[in-house]
mmCIF file of N, CA, C and O in Angstrom:
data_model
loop_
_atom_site.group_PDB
_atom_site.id
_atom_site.type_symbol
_atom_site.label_atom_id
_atom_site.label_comp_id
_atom_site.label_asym_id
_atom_site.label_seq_id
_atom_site.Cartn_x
_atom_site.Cartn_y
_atom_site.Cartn_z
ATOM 1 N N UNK A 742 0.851 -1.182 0.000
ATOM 2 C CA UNK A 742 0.000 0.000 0.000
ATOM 3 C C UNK A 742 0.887 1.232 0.000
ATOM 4 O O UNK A 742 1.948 1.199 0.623
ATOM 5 N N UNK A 743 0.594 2.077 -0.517
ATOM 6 C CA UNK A 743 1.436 3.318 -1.219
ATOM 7 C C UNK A 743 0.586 4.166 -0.072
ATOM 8 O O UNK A 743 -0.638 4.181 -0.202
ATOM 9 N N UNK A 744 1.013 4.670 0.724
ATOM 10 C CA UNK A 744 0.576 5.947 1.794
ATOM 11 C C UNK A 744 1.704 6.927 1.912
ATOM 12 O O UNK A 744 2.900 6.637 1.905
ATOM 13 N N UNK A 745 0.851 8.867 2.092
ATOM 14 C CA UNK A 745 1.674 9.278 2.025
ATOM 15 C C UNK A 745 1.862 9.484 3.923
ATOM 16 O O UNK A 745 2.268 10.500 4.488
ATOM 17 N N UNK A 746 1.623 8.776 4.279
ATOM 18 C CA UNK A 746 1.580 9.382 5.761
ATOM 19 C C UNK A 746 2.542 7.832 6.461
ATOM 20 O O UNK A 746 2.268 6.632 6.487
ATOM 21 N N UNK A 747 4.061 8.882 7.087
ATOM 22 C CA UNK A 747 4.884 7.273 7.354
ATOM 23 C C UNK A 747 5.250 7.203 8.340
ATOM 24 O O UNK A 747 6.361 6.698 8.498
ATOM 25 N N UNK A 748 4.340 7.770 9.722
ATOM 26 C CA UNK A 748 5.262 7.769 10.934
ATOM 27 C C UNK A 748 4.618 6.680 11.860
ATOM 28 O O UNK A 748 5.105 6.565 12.985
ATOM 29 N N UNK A 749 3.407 5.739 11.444
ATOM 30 C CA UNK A 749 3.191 4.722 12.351
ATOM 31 C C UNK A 749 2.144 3.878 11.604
ATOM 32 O O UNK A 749 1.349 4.251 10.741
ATOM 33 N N UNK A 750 2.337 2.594 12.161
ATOM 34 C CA UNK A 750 1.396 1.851 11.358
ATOM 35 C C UNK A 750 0.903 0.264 11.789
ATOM 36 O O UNK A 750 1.680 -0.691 11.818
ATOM 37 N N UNK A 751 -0.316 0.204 12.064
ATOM 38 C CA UNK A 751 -0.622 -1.099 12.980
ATOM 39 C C UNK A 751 -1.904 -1.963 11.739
ATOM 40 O O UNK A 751 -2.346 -1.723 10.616
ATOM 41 N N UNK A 752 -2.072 -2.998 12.767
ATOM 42 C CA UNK A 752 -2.564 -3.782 11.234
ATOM 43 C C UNK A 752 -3.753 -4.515 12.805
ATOM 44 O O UNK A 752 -3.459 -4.779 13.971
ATOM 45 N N UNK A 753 -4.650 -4.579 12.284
ATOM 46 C CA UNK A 753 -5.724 -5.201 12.821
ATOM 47 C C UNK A 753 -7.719 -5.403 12.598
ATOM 48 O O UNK A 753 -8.536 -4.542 12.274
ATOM 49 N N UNK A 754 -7.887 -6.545 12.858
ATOM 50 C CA UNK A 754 -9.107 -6.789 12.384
ATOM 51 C C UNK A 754 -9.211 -6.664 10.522
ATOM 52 O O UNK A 754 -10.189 -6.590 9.778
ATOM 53 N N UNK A 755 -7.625 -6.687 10.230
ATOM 54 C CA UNK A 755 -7.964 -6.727 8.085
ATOM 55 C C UNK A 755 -7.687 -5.827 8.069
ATOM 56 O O UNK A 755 -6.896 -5.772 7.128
ATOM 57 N N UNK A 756 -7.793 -4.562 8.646
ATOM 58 C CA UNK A 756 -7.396 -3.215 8.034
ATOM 59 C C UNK A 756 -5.755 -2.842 8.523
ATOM 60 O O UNK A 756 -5.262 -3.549 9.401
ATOM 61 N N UNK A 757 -5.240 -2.131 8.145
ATOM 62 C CA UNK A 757 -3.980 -1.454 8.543
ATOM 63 C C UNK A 757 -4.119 0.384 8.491
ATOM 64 O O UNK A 757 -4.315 1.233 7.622
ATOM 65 N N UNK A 758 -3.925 0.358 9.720
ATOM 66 C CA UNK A 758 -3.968 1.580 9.928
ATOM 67 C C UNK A 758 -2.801 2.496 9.935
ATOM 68 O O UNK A 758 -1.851 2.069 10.591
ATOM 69 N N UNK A 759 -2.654 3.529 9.427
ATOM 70 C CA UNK A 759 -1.123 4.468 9.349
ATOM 71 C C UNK A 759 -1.488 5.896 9.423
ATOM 72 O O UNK A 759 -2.228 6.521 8.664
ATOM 73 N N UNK A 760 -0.783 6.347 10.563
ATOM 74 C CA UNK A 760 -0.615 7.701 11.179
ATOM 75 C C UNK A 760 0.280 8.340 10.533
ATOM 76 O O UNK A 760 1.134 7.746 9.873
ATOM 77 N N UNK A 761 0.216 9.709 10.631
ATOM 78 C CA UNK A 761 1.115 10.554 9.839
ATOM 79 C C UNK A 761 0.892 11.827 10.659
ATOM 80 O O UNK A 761 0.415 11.786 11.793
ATOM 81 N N UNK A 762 1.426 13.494 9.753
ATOM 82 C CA UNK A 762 1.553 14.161 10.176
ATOM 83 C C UNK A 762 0.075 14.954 10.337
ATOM 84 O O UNK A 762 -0.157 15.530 9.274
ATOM 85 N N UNK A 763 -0.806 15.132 11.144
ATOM 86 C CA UNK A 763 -2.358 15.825 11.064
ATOM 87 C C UNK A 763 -2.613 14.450 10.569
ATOM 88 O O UNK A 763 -1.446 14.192 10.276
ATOM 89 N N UNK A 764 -3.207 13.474 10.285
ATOM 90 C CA UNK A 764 -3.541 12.440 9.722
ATOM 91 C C UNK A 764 -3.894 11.045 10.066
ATOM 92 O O UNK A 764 -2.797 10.528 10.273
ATOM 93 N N UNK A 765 -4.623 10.321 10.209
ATOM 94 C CA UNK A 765 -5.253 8.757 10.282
ATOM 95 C C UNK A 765 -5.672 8.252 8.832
ATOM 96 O O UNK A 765 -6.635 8.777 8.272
ATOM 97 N N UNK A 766 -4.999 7.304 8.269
ATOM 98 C CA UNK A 766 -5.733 6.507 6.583
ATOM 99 C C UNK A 766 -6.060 5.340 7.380
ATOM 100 O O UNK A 766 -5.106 5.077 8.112
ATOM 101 N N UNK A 767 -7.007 4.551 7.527
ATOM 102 C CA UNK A 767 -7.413 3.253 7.613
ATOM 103 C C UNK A 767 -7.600 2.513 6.077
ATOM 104 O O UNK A 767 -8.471 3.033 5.378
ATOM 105 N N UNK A 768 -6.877 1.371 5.497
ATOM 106 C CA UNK A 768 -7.071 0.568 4.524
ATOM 107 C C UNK A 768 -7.370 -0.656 4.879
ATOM 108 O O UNK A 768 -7.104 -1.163 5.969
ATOM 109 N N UNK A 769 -8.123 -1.341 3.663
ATOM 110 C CA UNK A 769 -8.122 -2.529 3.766
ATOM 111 C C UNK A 769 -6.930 -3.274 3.093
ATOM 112 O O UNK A 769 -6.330 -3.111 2.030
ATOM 113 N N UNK A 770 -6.806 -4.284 4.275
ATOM 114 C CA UNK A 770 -5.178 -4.873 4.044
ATOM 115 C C UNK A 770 -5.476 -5.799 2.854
ATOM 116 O O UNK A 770 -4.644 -5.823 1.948
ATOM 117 N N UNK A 771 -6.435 -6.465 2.773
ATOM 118 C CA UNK A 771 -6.753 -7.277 1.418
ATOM 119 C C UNK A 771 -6.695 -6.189 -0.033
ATOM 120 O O UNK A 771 -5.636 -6.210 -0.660
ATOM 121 N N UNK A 772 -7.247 -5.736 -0.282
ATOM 122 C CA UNK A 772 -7.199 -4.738 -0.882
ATOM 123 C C UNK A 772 -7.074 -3.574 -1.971
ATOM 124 O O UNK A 772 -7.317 -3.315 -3.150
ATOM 125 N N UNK A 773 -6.240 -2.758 -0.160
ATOM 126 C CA UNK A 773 -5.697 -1.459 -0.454
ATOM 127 C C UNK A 773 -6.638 -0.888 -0.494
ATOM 128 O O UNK A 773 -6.258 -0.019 0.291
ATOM 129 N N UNK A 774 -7.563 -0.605 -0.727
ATOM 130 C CA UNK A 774 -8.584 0.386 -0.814
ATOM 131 C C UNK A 774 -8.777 1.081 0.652
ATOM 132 O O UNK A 774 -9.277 0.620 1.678
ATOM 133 N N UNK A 775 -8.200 2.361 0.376
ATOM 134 C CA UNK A 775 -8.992 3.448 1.503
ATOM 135 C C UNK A 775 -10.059 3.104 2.006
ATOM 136 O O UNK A 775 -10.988 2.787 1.263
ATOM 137 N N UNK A 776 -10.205 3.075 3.431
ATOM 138 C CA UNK A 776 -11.434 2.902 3.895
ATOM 139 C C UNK A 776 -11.905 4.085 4.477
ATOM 140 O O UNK A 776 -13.126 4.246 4.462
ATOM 141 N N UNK A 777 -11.078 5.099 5.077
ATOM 142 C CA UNK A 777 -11.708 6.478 5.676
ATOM 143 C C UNK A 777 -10.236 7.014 6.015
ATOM 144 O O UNK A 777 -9.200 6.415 5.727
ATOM 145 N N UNK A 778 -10.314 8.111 6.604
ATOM 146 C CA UNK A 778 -9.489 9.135 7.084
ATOM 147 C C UNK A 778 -9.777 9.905 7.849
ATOM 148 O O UNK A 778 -10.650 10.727 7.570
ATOM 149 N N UNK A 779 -9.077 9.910 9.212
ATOM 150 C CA UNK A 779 -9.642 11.483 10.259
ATOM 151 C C UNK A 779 -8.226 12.519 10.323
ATOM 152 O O UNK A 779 -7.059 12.231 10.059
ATOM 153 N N UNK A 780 -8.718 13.599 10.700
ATOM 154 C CA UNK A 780 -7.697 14.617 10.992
ATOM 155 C C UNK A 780 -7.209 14.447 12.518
ATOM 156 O O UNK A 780 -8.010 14.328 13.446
ATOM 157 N N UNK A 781 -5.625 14.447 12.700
ATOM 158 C CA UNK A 781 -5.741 14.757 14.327
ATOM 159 C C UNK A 781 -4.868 15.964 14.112
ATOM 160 O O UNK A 781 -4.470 16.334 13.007
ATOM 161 N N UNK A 782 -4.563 16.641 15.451
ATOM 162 C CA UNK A 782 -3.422 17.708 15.549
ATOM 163 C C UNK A 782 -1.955 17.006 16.030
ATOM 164 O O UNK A 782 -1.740 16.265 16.990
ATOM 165 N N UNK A 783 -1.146 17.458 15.126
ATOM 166 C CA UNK A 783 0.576 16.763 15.516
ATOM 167 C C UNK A 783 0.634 15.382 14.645
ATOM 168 O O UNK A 783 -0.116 14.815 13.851
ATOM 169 N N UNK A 784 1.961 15.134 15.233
ATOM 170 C CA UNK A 784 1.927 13.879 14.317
ATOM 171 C C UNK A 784 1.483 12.121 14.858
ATOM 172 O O UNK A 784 2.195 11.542 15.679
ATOM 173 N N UNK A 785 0.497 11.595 14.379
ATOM 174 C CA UNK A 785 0.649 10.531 14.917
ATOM 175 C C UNK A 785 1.001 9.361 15.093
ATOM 176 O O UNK A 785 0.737 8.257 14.618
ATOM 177 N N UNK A 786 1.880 9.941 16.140
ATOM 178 C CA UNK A 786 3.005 8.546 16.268
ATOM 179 C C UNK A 786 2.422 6.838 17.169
ATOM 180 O O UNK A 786 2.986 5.755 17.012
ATOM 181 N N UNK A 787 1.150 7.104 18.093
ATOM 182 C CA UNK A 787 0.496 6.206 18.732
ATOM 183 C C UNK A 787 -0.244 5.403 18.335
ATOM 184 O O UNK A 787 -1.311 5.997 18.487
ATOM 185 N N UNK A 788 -0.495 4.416 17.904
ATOM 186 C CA UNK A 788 -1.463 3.975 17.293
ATOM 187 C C UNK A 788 -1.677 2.359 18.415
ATOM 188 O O UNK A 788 -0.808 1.634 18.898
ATOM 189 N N UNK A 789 -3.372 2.268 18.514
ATOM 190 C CA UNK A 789 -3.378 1.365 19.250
ATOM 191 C C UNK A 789 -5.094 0.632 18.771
ATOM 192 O O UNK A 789 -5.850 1.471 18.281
ATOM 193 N N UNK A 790 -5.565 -0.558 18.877
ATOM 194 C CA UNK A 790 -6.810 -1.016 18.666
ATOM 195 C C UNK A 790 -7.127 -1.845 19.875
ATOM 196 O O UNK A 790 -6.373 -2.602 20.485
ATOM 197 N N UNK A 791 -8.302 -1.577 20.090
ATOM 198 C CA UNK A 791 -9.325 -1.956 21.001
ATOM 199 C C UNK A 791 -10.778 -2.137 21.214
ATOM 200 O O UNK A 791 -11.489 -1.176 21.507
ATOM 201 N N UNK A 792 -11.189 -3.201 21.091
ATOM 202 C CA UNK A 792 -12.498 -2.875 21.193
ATOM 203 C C UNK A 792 -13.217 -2.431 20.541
ATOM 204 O O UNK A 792 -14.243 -2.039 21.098
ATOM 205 N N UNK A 793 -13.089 -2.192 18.708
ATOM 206 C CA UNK A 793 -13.289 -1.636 17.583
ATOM 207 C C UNK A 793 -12.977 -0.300 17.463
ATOM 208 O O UNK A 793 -13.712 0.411 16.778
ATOM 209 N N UNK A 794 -11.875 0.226 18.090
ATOM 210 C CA UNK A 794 -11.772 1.224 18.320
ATOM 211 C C UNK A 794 -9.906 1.757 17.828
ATOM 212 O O UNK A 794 -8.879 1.079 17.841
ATOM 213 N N UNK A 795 -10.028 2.559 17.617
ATOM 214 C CA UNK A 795 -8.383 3.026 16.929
ATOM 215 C C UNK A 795 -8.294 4.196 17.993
ATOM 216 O O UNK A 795 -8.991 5.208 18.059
ATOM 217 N N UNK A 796 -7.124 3.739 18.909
ATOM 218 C CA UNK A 796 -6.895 5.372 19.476
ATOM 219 C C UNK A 796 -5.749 5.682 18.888
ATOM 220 O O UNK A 796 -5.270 5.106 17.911
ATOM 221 N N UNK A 797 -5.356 6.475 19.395
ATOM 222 C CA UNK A 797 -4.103 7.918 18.183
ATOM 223 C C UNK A 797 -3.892 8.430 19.330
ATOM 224 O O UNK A 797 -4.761 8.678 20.165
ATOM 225 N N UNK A 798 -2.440 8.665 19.461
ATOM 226 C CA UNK A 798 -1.579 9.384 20.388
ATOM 227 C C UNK A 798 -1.179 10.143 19.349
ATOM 228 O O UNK A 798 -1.176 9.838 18.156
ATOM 229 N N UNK A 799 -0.728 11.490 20.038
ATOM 230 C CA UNK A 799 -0.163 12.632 19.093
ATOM 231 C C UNK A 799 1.042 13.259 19.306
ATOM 232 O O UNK A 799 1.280 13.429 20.501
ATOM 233 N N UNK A 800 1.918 13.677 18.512
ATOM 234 C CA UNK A 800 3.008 14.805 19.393
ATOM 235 C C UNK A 800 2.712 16.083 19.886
ATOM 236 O O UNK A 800 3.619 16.841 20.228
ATOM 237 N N UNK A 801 1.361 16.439 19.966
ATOM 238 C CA UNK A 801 1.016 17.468 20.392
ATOM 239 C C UNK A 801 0.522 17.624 22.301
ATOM 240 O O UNK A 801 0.472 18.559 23.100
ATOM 241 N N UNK A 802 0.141 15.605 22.375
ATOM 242 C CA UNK A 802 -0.631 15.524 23.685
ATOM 243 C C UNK A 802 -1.269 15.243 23.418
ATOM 244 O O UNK A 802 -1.453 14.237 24.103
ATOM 245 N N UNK A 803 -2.605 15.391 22.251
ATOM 246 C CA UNK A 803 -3.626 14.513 22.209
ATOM 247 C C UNK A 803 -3.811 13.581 22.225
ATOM 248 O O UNK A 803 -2.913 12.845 21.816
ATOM 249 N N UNK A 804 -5.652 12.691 22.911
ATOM 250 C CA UNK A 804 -5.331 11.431 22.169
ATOM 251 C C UNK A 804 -6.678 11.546 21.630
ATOM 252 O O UNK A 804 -7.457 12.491 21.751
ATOM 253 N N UNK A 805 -6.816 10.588 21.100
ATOM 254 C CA UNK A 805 -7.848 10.251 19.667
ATOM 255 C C UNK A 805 -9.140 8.984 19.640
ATOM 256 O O UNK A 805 -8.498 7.941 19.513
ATOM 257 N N UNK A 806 -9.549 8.884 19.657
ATOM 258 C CA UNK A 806 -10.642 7.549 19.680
ATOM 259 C C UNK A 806 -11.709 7.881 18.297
ATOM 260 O O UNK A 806 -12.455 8.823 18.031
ATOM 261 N N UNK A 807 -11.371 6.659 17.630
ATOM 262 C CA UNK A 807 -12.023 6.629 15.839
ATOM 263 C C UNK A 807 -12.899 5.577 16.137
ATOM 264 O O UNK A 807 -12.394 4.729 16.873
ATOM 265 N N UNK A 808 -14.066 5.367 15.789
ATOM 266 C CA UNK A 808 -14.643 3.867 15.763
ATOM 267 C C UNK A 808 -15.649 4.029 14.521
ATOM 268 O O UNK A 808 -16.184 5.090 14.196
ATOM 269 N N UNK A 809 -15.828 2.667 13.823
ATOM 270 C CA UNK A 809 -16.878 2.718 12.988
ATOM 271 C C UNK A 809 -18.272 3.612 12.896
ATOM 272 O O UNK A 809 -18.564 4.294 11.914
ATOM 273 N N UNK A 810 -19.002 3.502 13.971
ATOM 274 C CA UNK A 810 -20.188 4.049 14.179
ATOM 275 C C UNK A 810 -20.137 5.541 14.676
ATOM 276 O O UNK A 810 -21.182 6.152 14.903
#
């Protein structure tokens, strides 16, 4: 998968998720196809899954919680 965002990247439930600078891409790992994108502030270097849930740590201090619904 060709992403322009390269500072973190976790793989779970089929998708692979990759953090960048302001940035979240979720793909499907089968694929490749984009599945969505959120904005965060800073870069995100945290990436963690839980519970259908993607949190995002940031270099700014933030953190992040993405979920399907």
């Amino acid at each position: 998968i060709d992403s322009p965002v390269p500072y973190e990247l976790i793989f779970a439930g089929g998708v692979l998720f990759i953090g960048g600078n302001g940035i979240v891409i979720a793909y499907d790992a089968g694929t490749g196809e984009e599945l969505w994108s959120g904005n965060v502030e800073g870069h995100a270097y945290g990436l963690a899954f839980s519970g259908g849930r993607l949190f995002v740590s940031t270099s700014r201090g933030h953190i992040y919680s993405f979920s399907e619904k």
